[in-house]
Amino acid sequence: GENVEQHPSTLSVQEGDSAVIKCTYSDSASNYFPWYKQELGKRPQLIIDIRSNVGEKKDQRIAVTLNKTAKHFSLHITETQPEDSAVYFCAANFGNEKLTFGTGTRLTIIP
Amino acid sequence: DTAVSQTPKYLVTQMGNDKSIKCEQNLGHDTMYWYKQDSKKFLKIMFSYNNKELIINETVPNRFSPKSPDKAHLNLHINSLELGDSAVYFCASSQPRTGTSGNTIYFGEGSWLTVV
């Protein structure tokens, strides 16, 4: 089936520390893995994505790693700041135009 | 300047009523979607249209009927509203690229539907 599992569901991190969120997917044909950030009352917005031809991608304090063999990918946020507090969603494509989202991780940065 | 815009933003209505949510995108994208986000924040795809044609229709009650008059618009009509329909409904769009699967989805600001 088309399944994306995401862990943990909630995560509290001291400001300045790192946060890691993990996802697994069910379809070995999936090849596009975006991460979205949703602030309270706002729309989900893309923060980083990775395709299956690379194992890691970095953008300033945010990085994503992909292990295709194990069918899992992770979001890493370093030097966390209060504005990083939000709900984060991973996603994977099933077929060309269908993105299935994980269940979300509520990240809280403790000042 | 809003790329994906949907109206209304807030909607409170009684059970049994019929309501519509409208969506427009000015990104020139060929594909549009409706997603539902429930109180637990789960984001579930409902429908997807590509150039006015339905391509994804998840297990959604047939009280929900999408309509795409052109590729820039995708409206959602809901008949006989039920309490469980209360959620945030997000419209979104993306642009398929030849030779590439999986494309960035851009969301609208959401429509908060409350059924009382």
Coordinates of N, CA, C and O in Angstrom, one line a residue, chain B residues 34 49 58 73 75 103:
Chain B
W34 N -7.0 18.8 -4.1 CA -7.6 19.1 -2.8 C -7.1 18.1 -1.7 O -7.1 16.9 -1.9
Y49 N -6.6 16.9 -10.2 CA -7.0 17.1 -11.6 C -5.7 17.5 -12.4 O -4.9 18.3 -11.9
E58 N -9.5 9.7 -4.3 CA -9.3 8.8 -3.2 C -10.7 8.4 -2.7 O -11.7 8.9 -3.2
H73 N -8.4 26.6 -12.2 CA -9.4 26.6 -11.1 C -9.8 25.2 -10.8 O -10.0 24.3 -11.7
N75 N -12.6 23.8 -7.9 CA -13.6 24.1 -6.9 C -14.0 22.8 -6.2 O -14.0 21.7 -6.8
N103 N 6.7 16.1 -8.0 CA 6.9 17.5 -8.2 C 6.4 18.3 -7.0 O 5.6 17.8 -6.3

